[in-house]
Every structure is written in structure tokens, then in C-alpha cells.
Amino acid sequence: MTRSRALLPMAAVAVSVLLTGGAAQADADVPLPSAIFRATHNSYSGGIDGARQSLTYQLDHGVRFIELDVHDNGYASARDYAVGHDSPGDQVDHSGNPASNLLRDWLGVIDSWSAQHPTAAPVVVMLDLKDNLTDNPSYAAGNLAALNRELTSAFGPRLLRAEDYPAGPPTVDTLRGRVLPLLSGDGKSRAEYKRDLGHNPAIAINAKGQVVEVHDSGAGVLWYWTGTYADGRVTWRRHGRYDTGQTPAVALNDNGDLVEVHQSQSATTLWYRVGRLDADGEITWSSSRQYDDGVQPTVAFTDPAGTRLREIHRSQSNSQNWTWDGVLDTGASAVSWTGNAKTSDPRFDKTTSVRGTARVHVWTGADGPTPAQTLRVDTDRFAGDRIRYPQTAFVEYQKGDSAELQQGALFYGAPATESAFIVAARQAGRLVRGWDFDSASRATTPPANYPATNHPYDAWYENLLTQSGAVQ
């Protein structure tokens, strides 16, 4: 194989790094993207297909990048993800590591070590998603909101959230004792973490700042987001699938009671559901009930107590609007509908909701390279935010990924053989992982920030990382 011009012999790498101040990194307060760190590939595998030893041993010996492969199989029963390569438990070395495959146990090891070493350089914990988490219909089933919760529960104040990463690169010293979570693996999950897609969005806000958004998938599936409004921003907390249908609308009162209406997926029947929003942002839904025929339903509460409703929809056969009056019975999780009649009133604007000075408006539109059906939200103070999970974790961009995964990405990743990709990313100021870094011949100039190896204690690796000024 012809060596790329970016690949240099080990001695040349050492000279080059020394000339750029690399050897001084261990003692200098360098910007994070300029630093080099020891890293392992498939860190959970210990002595299986490599020589890594336990997570604690790795951390004790300077490794600052830990990779855990993660599966969602069995989440609904275990209420946790599982560590393993091709399946839960596959290639997992339990010697010196947790006896279980549960992700929270493995994260607990890293957290305990981090708590005991507050001056250590920041540790990146990469979760390589081996399964598609976008088909998990709720938090309880292990969607990406549950994964966020796992990270925040495990690391607490030590966690450096992606959304809190400063505009100017922080130095290594300012991040000592911190943990940086990183998502890799399944591309659909990484994309949905950064944005959501939908059709026909509708939104409601109440006086407490609770927000509920509903939309359809464009293929007959209904989804919701819940969040809280504060200081002009909506923080989205829970996301889930709740029914089949299209063109949904929603009304929300100050007690957290909500009424949702929608058209059936393949017919012109109209249906409603009652829901209850709890303090965690989860919705408990009633069963779906048909109340009429028609299309494009809208609904709103009409009294301060939030018990009386009005629904307006269009006829399925012409442009005539029809209306219903309703009374919400929270005990029965049902609405009593009366007074069905034609109306000249327009349908409610289901895309906008106002409560006091707070205003929220939902729409769909591309955000740079994202698709045209990207869900967006405007408020009285900010415009164009994406409706998406809190950006707790960083999202890795890999060679061949879509432009939307590259947009704004700080972390890049590629096999260690992809020297041109690694060099270009480093030169662009990114944090770069090169995995299967199992030979000194794979070193580049500049080197990957995280040369992730299966053999971290081999002399060639130790020498190379020492010469590169690896930070501990």
C-alpha cells in the first residue's frame, strides 16, 4: 500500500509535534481542539481482541476517551440500555468491570473515577449506538430523551453538555474533571437527535409555561413533543408516538389537561383524545374516540377554567366550516360534545398559541442542510429554533455522513486509515477520533486528537502519545 503524504514515520511525527509545541501539552493550558489524548476502541472489551484491561485501569493509565457500544434491546423491561458489540454482552469483558451489561453500571464506573480525580483532563464518553433509537415510541421505551436522562443522571454537574460548549474553544485546564458525552453509531438516531421532521404541526401553551406540540409524520403516524417555555425559549422534554391519523390540533389548560383532535389516516372521520401532562412532561392519554366526519379540525378552550371547548373543522365535501361545543370531564377523560352547526367563523390558528406575553408558533422549514419538513418554533423573543431533544451530547460526524450531520459538528471520526480525512478535520479545528489505531504507521501530522487503539499499553503507542504530549 502506498503511504499517504500525510503519514510520516514515527520519528518524523515526533519531530513535527515537538516543533508545534506538542510535547509541552501535558503542562500547557492548550485549547481543547489542539490537545492529544490517549483513547481506546471498544473500551468495554478489556482483554478480548486487544489488551485494554478494565475501564478503571484504562482511566488510571491516562485514557481519556472511552467507547461504549450500546443497544436498546430489552429497554422496556430493564429500563436501561445494554453494552455490547454486535448484541448485548457480546465481546464484553467483565473482569474488573461491572458484572452486568447495563449501561448505567458502566457509566457509574466512569463517574466514580471522575469524582475521585477532579484534576484529570476531560473524559469523553462515546456511546456508539448499535440500534436505531428512532423507532422507540416513547421515553418509557428508551427513546433519545431517555438516553439524555441516563447521561445527566450518571454524571450530574460533571457533565459538559454540548449546548453549553462555548463559542470560543475552552482550554483543557478549564475542563478538568468534566465529562463530555458523544453520540456515534446509528445515523438515523444521530440525525433525529439534532432535529425532528413532521407535517401539519400544532401547538398550545398554558399560563405555567407548559407547551405541547403535535404533528403527523406524513405517513399516518401522530407524534407529540412537550416542553417548557422560559426566557423566550422552549426546552423540549419528552417526545412520543400517540396515535395514527393526520392534521392534528391541540388545546391545553392551566391544569395540564389537554384535548387533541385529528383526522383519520385514510378517511374523513374526526377523532379526539384527552390527555394529562405531568410534571416530567409525560402525557397520559385516554383512548381515541370518534366525534364527527370532516377534515382539518382545530380546537381551543374558551373559558378561564379550561373546561369548555370549541372545535371548528371543515366539511369533507366542500368549504363549509362546522363547529362543536364541548365540556371536558377530567374524571372520565372524555369530552361531551353538543351544538353541532354550520359556522362562518374561520378555523382556529392551530400553529400559534399565546398566553400573556408568551407566544409560540410552529412551522416546518429547512435549517441549512436539514430537510424542508424540519420542525421549527418561533417565540415572542426568538425565531427559527429547531424542535429537538436538549443537546446534552455532542454528535459525531463521520466520513460519508450527510451534510446535516456535519453542520455544527465539533467531533469528527473515521477509521485510522482515513489519513486525509483526519488531517483535514484537524486543520479545520475539529476534535478527531481515529479508531483501530493499532500501528505507529497510521500516525498523521497533525495526529488525531483521540487515536483510539485496542493496544493502549504497547510501547509504540505509549512512545507516540508521550512524544505527542498527550494530556492526562
PDB file of N, CA, C and O in Angstrom, residues 14-69:
ATOM      1  N   ALA A  14       7.173  12.652  15.707  1.00  0.00           N
ATOM      2  CA  ALA A  14       7.610  13.203  16.980  1.00  0.00           C
ATOM      3  C   ALA A  14       8.239  14.575  16.793  1.00  0.00           C
ATOM      4  O   ALA A  14       7.965  15.518  17.535  1.00  0.00           O
ATOM      5  N   VAL A  15       9.112  14.702  15.750  1.00  0.00           N
ATOM      6  CA  VAL A  15       9.765  15.985  15.498  1.00  0.00           C
ATOM      7  C   VAL A  15       8.737  17.045  15.158  1.00  0.00           C
ATOM      8  O   VAL A  15       8.757  18.161  15.667  1.00  0.00           O
ATOM      9  N   SER A  16       7.776  16.675  14.277  1.00  0.00           N
ATOM     10  CA  SER A  16       6.752  17.634  13.864  1.00  0.00           C
ATOM     11  C   SER A  16       5.927  18.103  15.046  1.00  0.00           C
ATOM     12  O   SER A  16       5.665  19.306  15.194  1.00  0.00           O
ATOM     13  N   VAL A  17       5.529  17.177  15.905  1.00  0.00           N
ATOM     14  CA  VAL A  17       4.710  17.545  17.053  1.00  0.00           C
ATOM     15  C   VAL A  17       5.497  18.412  18.016  1.00  0.00           C
ATOM     16  O   VAL A  17       4.983  19.397  18.558  1.00  0.00           O
ATOM     17  N   LEU A  18       6.769  18.078  18.207  1.00  0.00           N
ATOM     18  CA  LEU A  18       7.587  18.884  19.098  1.00  0.00           C
ATOM     19  C   LEU A  18       7.723  20.316  18.588  1.00  0.00           C
ATOM     20  O   LEU A  18       7.641  21.280  19.348  1.00  0.00           O
ATOM     21  N   LEU A  19       7.886  20.451  17.265  1.00  0.00           N
ATOM     22  CA  LEU A  19       8.032  21.773  16.692  1.00  0.00           C
ATOM     23  C   LEU A  19       6.778  22.614  16.844  1.00  0.00           C
ATOM     24  O   LEU A  19       6.841  23.842  16.861  1.00  0.00           O
ATOM     25  N   THR A  20       5.625  21.951  16.944  1.00  0.00           N
ATOM     26  CA  THR A  20       4.365  22.691  17.108  1.00  0.00           C
ATOM     27  C   THR A  20       3.941  22.779  18.563  1.00  0.00           C
ATOM     28  O   THR A  20       2.813  23.137  18.873  1.00  0.00           O
ATOM     29  N   GLY A  21       4.860  22.434  19.443  1.00  0.00           N
ATOM     30  CA  GLY A  21       4.568  22.577  20.864  1.00  0.00           C
ATOM     31  C   GLY A  21       3.857  21.392  21.455  1.00  0.00           C
ATOM     32  O   GLY A  21       3.382  21.461  22.578  1.00  0.00           O
ATOM     33  N   GLY A  22       3.763  20.265  20.708  1.00  0.00           N
ATOM     34  CA  GLY A  22       3.008  19.120  21.191  1.00  0.00           C
ATOM     35  C   GLY A  22       3.532  18.562  22.490  1.00  0.00           C
ATOM     36  O   GLY A  22       2.771  18.212  23.385  1.00  0.00           O
ATOM     37  N   ALA A  23       4.851  18.456  22.627  1.00  0.00           N
ATOM     38  CA  ALA A  23       5.415  17.838  23.820  1.00  0.00           C
ATOM     39  C   ALA A  23       5.130  18.644  25.064  1.00  0.00           C
ATOM     40  O   ALA A  23       5.177  18.124  26.175  1.00  0.00           O
ATOM     41  N   ALA A  24       4.844  19.923  24.887  1.00  0.00           N
ATOM     42  CA  ALA A  24       4.564  20.759  26.050  1.00  0.00           C
ATOM     43  C   ALA A  24       3.108  20.708  26.471  1.00  0.00           C
ATOM     44  O   ALA A  24       2.734  21.313  27.466  1.00  0.00           O
ATOM     45  N   GLN A  25       2.292  19.980  25.719  1.00  0.00           N
ATOM     46  CA  GLN A  25       0.869  19.988  26.008  1.00  0.00           C
ATOM     47  C   GLN A  25       0.540  19.483  27.403  1.00  0.00           C
ATOM     48  O   GLN A  25      -0.411  19.954  28.020  1.00  0.00           O
ATOM     49  N   ALA A  26       1.295  18.523  27.877  1.00  0.00           N
ATOM     50  CA  ALA A  26       0.982  17.939  29.178  1.00  0.00           C
ATOM     51  C   ALA A  26       1.040  18.984  30.283  1.00  0.00           C
ATOM     52  O   ALA A  26       0.392  18.850  31.306  1.00  0.00           O
ATOM     53  N   ASP A  27       1.831  20.057  30.047  1.00  0.00           N
ATOM     54  CA  ASP A  27       1.980  21.078  31.077  1.00  0.00           C
ATOM     55  C   ASP A  27       1.352  22.407  30.684  1.00  0.00           C
ATOM     56  O   ASP A  27       1.336  23.339  31.475  1.00  0.00           O
ATOM     57  N   ALA A  28       0.874  22.515  29.449  1.00  0.00           N
ATOM     58  CA  ALA A  28       0.347  23.794  28.972  1.00  0.00           C
ATOM     59  C   ALA A  28      -1.169  23.800  29.010  1.00  0.00           C
ATOM     60  O   ALA A  28      -1.812  22.760  28.888  1.00  0.00           O
ATOM     61  N   ASP A  29      -1.707  24.994  29.131  1.00  0.00           N
ATOM     62  CA  ASP A  29      -3.159  25.158  29.121  1.00  0.00           C
ATOM     63  C   ASP A  29      -3.581  25.389  27.678  1.00  0.00           C
ATOM     64  O   ASP A  29      -3.787  26.519  27.242  1.00  0.00           O
ATOM     65  N   VAL A  30      -3.700  24.309  26.912  1.00  0.00           N
ATOM     66  CA  VAL A  30      -3.942  24.405  25.476  1.00  0.00           C
ATOM     67  C   VAL A  30      -5.435  24.356  25.190  1.00  0.00           C
ATOM     68  O   VAL A  30      -6.221  23.778  25.953  1.00  0.00           O
ATOM     69  N   PRO A  31      -5.875  24.929  24.075  1.00  0.00           N
ATOM     70  CA  PRO A  31      -7.277  24.785  23.673  1.00  0.00           C
ATOM     71  C   PRO A  31      -7.613  23.307  23.456  1.00  0.00           C
ATOM     72  O   PRO A  31      -6.774  22.549  22.954  1.00  0.00           O
ATOM     73  N   LEU A  32      -8.807  22.933  23.824  1.00  0.00           N
ATOM     74  CA  LEU A  32      -9.199  21.531  23.708  1.00  0.00           C
ATOM     75  C   LEU A  32      -8.957  20.968  22.308  1.00  0.00           C
ATOM     76  O   LEU A  32      -8.413  19.856  22.182  1.00  0.00           O
ATOM     77  N   PRO A  33      -9.327  21.659  21.208  1.00  0.00           N
ATOM     78  CA  PRO A  33      -9.126  21.055  19.884  1.00  0.00           C
ATOM     79  C   PRO A  33      -7.661  20.890  19.493  1.00  0.00           C
ATOM     80  O   PRO A  33      -7.375  20.230  18.483  1.00  0.00           O
ATOM     81  N   SER A  34      -6.735  21.470  20.258  1.00  0.00           N
ATOM     82  CA  SER A  34      -5.313  21.327  19.950  1.00  0.00           C
ATOM     83  C   SER A  34      -4.650  20.207  20.741  1.00  0.00           C
ATOM     84  O   SER A  34      -3.478  19.888  20.501  1.00  0.00           O
ATOM     85  N   ALA A  35      -5.372  19.634  21.677  1.00  0.00           N
ATOM     86  CA  ALA A  35      -4.779  18.652  22.584  1.00  0.00           C
ATOM     87  C   ALA A  35      -4.890  17.233  22.026  1.00  0.00           C
ATOM     88  O   ALA A  35      -5.775  16.915  21.238  1.00  0.00           O
ATOM     89  N   ILE A  36      -3.977  16.383  22.486  1.00  0.00           N
ATOM     90  CA  ILE A  36      -3.970  14.956  22.127  1.00  0.00           C
ATOM     91  C   ILE A  36      -4.225  14.162  23.405  1.00  0.00           C
ATOM     92  O   ILE A  36      -3.695  14.489  24.475  1.00  0.00           O
ATOM     93  N   PHE A  37      -5.025  13.103  23.289  1.00  0.00           N
ATOM     94  CA  PHE A  37      -5.401  12.302  24.453  1.00  0.00           C
ATOM     95  C   PHE A  37      -5.278  10.809  24.124  1.00  0.00           C
ATOM     96  O   PHE A  37      -5.531  10.393  22.994  1.00  0.00           O
ATOM     97  N   ARG A  38      -4.940  10.043  25.126  1.00  0.00           N
ATOM     98  CA  ARG A  38      -4.989   8.592  24.965  1.00  0.00           C
ATOM     99  C   ARG A  38      -6.454   8.151  24.829  1.00  0.00           C
ATOM    100  O   ARG A  38      -7.324   8.669  25.531  1.00  0.00           O
ATOM    101  N   ALA A  39      -6.691   7.185  23.955  1.00  0.00           N
ATOM    102  CA  ALA A  39      -8.064   6.755  23.668  1.00  0.00           C
ATOM    103  C   ALA A  39      -8.080   5.275  23.358  1.00  0.00           C
ATOM    104  O   ALA A  39      -7.114   4.730  22.808  1.00  0.00           O
ATOM    105  N   THR A  40      -9.156   4.618  23.716  1.00  0.00           N
ATOM    106  CA  THR A  40      -9.301   3.205  23.393  1.00  0.00           C
ATOM    107  C   THR A  40     -10.521   2.983  22.509  1.00  0.00           C
ATOM    108  O   THR A  40     -11.492   3.726  22.546  1.00  0.00           O
ATOM    109  N   HIS A  41     -10.418   1.947  21.708  1.00  0.00           N
ATOM    110  CA  HIS A  41     -11.500   1.498  20.827  1.00  0.00           C
ATOM    111  C   HIS A  41     -12.181   0.319  21.506  1.00  0.00           C
ATOM    112  O   HIS A  41     -11.527  -0.551  22.068  1.00  0.00           O
ATOM    113  N   ASN A  42     -13.522   0.307  21.484  1.00  0.00           N
ATOM    114  CA  ASN A  42     -14.269  -0.774  22.155  1.00  0.00           C
ATOM    115  C   ASN A  42     -13.763  -0.971  23.586  1.00  0.00           C
ATOM    116  O   ASN A  42     -13.378  -2.070  23.988  1.00  0.00           O
ATOM    117  N   SER A  43     -13.811   0.106  24.343  1.00  0.00           N
ATOM    118  CA  SER A  43     -13.190   0.130  25.667  1.00  0.00           C
ATOM    119  C   SER A  43     -13.719  -0.948  26.598  1.00  0.00           C
ATOM    120  O   SER A  43     -13.015  -1.402  27.508  1.00  0.00           O
ATOM    121  N   TYR A  44     -14.980  -1.355  26.403  1.00  0.00           N
ATOM    122  CA  TYR A  44     -15.628  -2.360  27.254  1.00  0.00           C
ATOM    123  C   TYR A  44     -15.067  -3.762  27.047  1.00  0.00           C
ATOM    124  O   TYR A  44     -15.338  -4.674  27.839  1.00  0.00           O
ATOM    125  N   SER A  45     -14.267  -3.964  25.963  1.00  0.00           N
ATOM    126  CA  SER A  45     -13.812  -5.313  25.620  1.00  0.00           C
ATOM    127  C   SER A  45     -12.602  -5.773  26.411  1.00  0.00           C
ATOM    128  O   SER A  45     -12.214  -6.948  26.321  1.00  0.00           O
ATOM    129  N   GLY A  46     -11.982  -4.869  27.180  1.00  0.00           N
ATOM    130  CA  GLY A  46     -10.883  -5.281  28.047  1.00  0.00           C
ATOM    131  C   GLY A  46      -9.830  -6.082  27.320  1.00  0.00           C
ATOM    132  O   GLY A  46      -9.201  -5.610  26.381  1.00  0.00           O
ATOM    133  N   GLY A  47      -9.666  -7.333  27.740  1.00  0.00           N
ATOM    134  CA  GLY A  47      -8.664  -8.200  27.136  1.00  0.00           C
ATOM    135  C   GLY A  47      -9.172  -9.016  25.973  1.00  0.00           C
ATOM    136  O   GLY A  47      -8.450  -9.873  25.456  1.00  0.00           O
ATOM    137  N   ILE A  48     -10.400  -8.781  25.535  1.00  0.00           N
ATOM    138  CA  ILE A  48     -10.961  -9.503  24.393  1.00  0.00           C
ATOM    139  C   ILE A  48     -10.576  -8.785  23.114  1.00  0.00           C
ATOM    140  O   ILE A  48     -10.887  -7.609  22.937  1.00  0.00           O
ATOM    141  N   ASP A  49      -9.908  -9.462  22.199  1.00  0.00           N
ATOM    142  CA  ASP A  49      -9.487  -8.884  20.926  1.00  0.00           C
ATOM    143  C   ASP A  49      -8.733  -7.580  21.157  1.00  0.00           C
ATOM    144  O   ASP A  49      -9.010  -6.550  20.544  1.00  0.00           O
ATOM    145  N   GLY A  50      -7.778  -7.618  22.048  1.00  0.00           N
ATOM    146  CA  GLY A  50      -6.992  -6.438  22.377  1.00  0.00           C
ATOM    147  C   GLY A  50      -6.418  -6.572  23.769  1.00  0.00           C
ATOM    148  O   GLY A  50      -6.471  -7.657  24.373  1.00  0.00           O
ATOM    149  N   ALA A  51      -5.863  -5.491  24.280  1.00  0.00           N
ATOM    150  CA  ALA A  51      -5.251  -5.529  25.614  1.00  0.00           C
ATOM    151  C   ALA A  51      -5.512  -4.213  26.328  1.00  0.00           C
ATOM    152  O   ALA A  51      -4.597  -3.433  26.594  1.00  0.00           O
ATOM    153  N   ARG A  52      -6.771  -3.976  26.654  1.00  0.00           N
ATOM    154  CA  ARG A  52      -7.153  -2.685  27.242  1.00  0.00           C
ATOM    155  C   ARG A  52      -7.238  -2.723  28.765  1.00  0.00           C
ATOM    156  O   ARG A  52      -7.068  -1.716  29.419  1.00  0.00           O
ATOM    157  N   GLN A  53      -7.616  -3.886  29.311  1.00  0.00           N
ATOM    158  CA  GLN A  53      -7.938  -4.088  30.722  1.00  0.00           C
ATOM    159  C   GLN A  53      -9.212  -3.321  31.084  1.00  0.00           C
ATOM    160  O   GLN A  53      -9.963  -2.888  30.223  1.00  0.00           O
ATOM    161  N   SER A  54      -9.503  -3.181  32.379  1.00  0.00           N
ATOM    162  CA  SER A  54     -10.789  -2.630  32.819  1.00  0.00           C
ATOM    163  C   SER A  54     -10.880  -1.136  32.542  1.00  0.00           C
ATOM    164  O   SER A  54      -9.874  -0.467  32.281  1.00  0.00           O
ATOM    165  N   LEU A  55     -12.105  -0.609  32.642  1.00  0.00           N
ATOM    166  CA  LEU A  55     -12.277   0.835  32.461  1.00  0.00           C
ATOM    167  C   LEU A  55     -11.462   1.616  33.477  1.00  0.00           C
ATOM    168  O   LEU A  55     -10.823   2.619  33.137  1.00  0.00           O
ATOM    169  N   THR A  56     -11.485   1.180  34.716  1.00  0.00           N
ATOM    170  CA  THR A  56     -10.743   1.886  35.759  1.00  0.00           C
ATOM    171  C   THR A  56      -9.247   1.863  35.465  1.00  0.00           C
ATOM    172  O   THR A  56      -8.558   2.880  35.613  1.00  0.00           O
ATOM    173  N   TYR A  57      -8.750   0.717  35.033  1.00  0.00           N
ATOM    174  CA  TYR A  57      -7.327   0.604  34.692  1.00  0.00           C
ATOM    175  C   TYR A  57      -6.993   1.561  33.547  1.00  0.00           C
ATOM    176  O   TYR A  57      -5.958   2.247  33.574  1.00  0.00           O
ATOM    177  N   GLN A  58      -7.855   1.599  32.546  1.00  0.00           N
ATOM    178  CA  GLN A  58      -7.611   2.499  31.414  1.00  0.00           C
ATOM    179  C   GLN A  58      -7.534   3.950  31.882  1.00  0.00           C
ATOM    180  O   GLN A  58      -6.620   4.693  31.499  1.00  0.00           O
ATOM    181  N   LEU A  59      -8.499   4.352  32.680  1.00  0.00           N
ATOM    182  CA  LEU A  59      -8.513   5.727  33.167  1.00  0.00           C
ATOM    183  C   LEU A  59      -7.302   6.018  34.045  1.00  0.00           C
ATOM    184  O   LEU A  59      -6.699   7.099  33.966  1.00  0.00           O
ATOM    185  N   ASP A  60      -6.947   5.062  34.887  1.00  0.00           N
ATOM    186  CA  ASP A  60      -5.769   5.234  35.746  1.00  0.00           C
ATOM    187  C   ASP A  60      -4.493   5.410  34.927  1.00  0.00           C
ATOM    188  O   ASP A  60      -3.539   6.042  35.386  1.00  0.00           O
ATOM    189  N   HIS A  61      -4.479   4.841  33.736  1.00  0.00           N
ATOM    190  CA  HIS A  61      -3.282   4.897  32.894  1.00  0.00           C
ATOM    191  C   HIS A  61      -3.420   5.914  31.764  1.00  0.00           C
ATOM    192  O   HIS A  61      -2.786   5.779  30.710  1.00  0.00           O
ATOM    193  N   GLY A  62      -4.242   6.924  31.980  1.00  0.00           N
ATOM    194  CA  GLY A  62      -4.230   8.085  31.106  1.00  0.00           C
ATOM    195  C   GLY A  62      -5.222   8.102  29.970  1.00  0.00           C
ATOM    196  O   GLY A  62      -5.282   9.083  29.212  1.00  0.00           O
ATOM    197  N   VAL A  63      -6.014   7.046  29.816  1.00  0.00           N
ATOM    198  CA  VAL A  63      -7.006   7.052  28.738  1.00  0.00           C
ATOM    199  C   VAL A  63      -8.079   8.079  29.068  1.00  0.00           C
ATOM    200  O   VAL A  63      -8.633   8.084  30.175  1.00  0.00           O
ATOM    201  N   ARG A  64      -8.388   8.947  28.108  1.00  0.00           N
ATOM    202  CA  ARG A  64      -9.388   9.993  28.325  1.00  0.00           C
ATOM    203  C   ARG A  64     -10.494   9.963  27.264  1.00  0.00           C
ATOM    204  O   ARG A  64     -11.218  10.936  27.088  1.00  0.00           O
ATOM    205  N   PHE A  65     -10.589   8.848  26.579  1.00  0.00           N
ATOM    206  CA  PHE A  65     -11.684   8.640  25.618  1.00  0.00           C
ATOM    207  C   PHE A  65     -12.139   7.196  25.767  1.00  0.00           C
ATOM    208  O   PHE A  65     -11.378   6.269  25.503  1.00  0.00           O
ATOM    209  N   ILE A  66     -13.373   7.029  26.231  1.00  0.00           N
ATOM    210  CA  ILE A  66     -13.944   5.705  26.477  1.00  0.00           C
ATOM    211  C   ILE A  66     -15.086   5.467  25.492  1.00  0.00           C
ATOM    212  O   ILE A  66     -15.980   6.306  25.359  1.00  0.00           O
ATOM    213  N   GLU A  67     -15.066   4.332  24.823  1.00  0.00           N
ATOM    214  CA  GLU A  67     -16.147   3.967  23.900  1.00  0.00           C
ATOM    215  C   GLU A  67     -16.977   2.827  24.485  1.00  0.00           C
ATOM    216  O   GLU A  67     -16.434   1.785  24.873  1.00  0.00           O
ATOM    217  N   LEU A  68     -18.293   3.038  24.526  1.00  0.00           N
ATOM    218  CA  LEU A  68     -19.232   2.005  24.940  1.00  0.00           C
ATOM    219  C   LEU A  68     -20.240   1.780  23.815  1.00  0.00           C
ATOM    220  O   LEU A  68     -20.942   2.714  23.424  1.00  0.00           O
ATOM    221  N   ASP A  69     -20.283   0.573  23.277  1.00  0.00           N
ATOM    222  CA  ASP A  69     -21.294   0.236  22.273  1.00  0.00           C
ATOM    223  C   ASP A  69     -22.606  -0.062  22.992  1.00  0.00           C
ATOM    224  O   ASP A  69     -22.625  -0.792  23.992  1.00  0.00           O
TER     225      ASP A  69
END
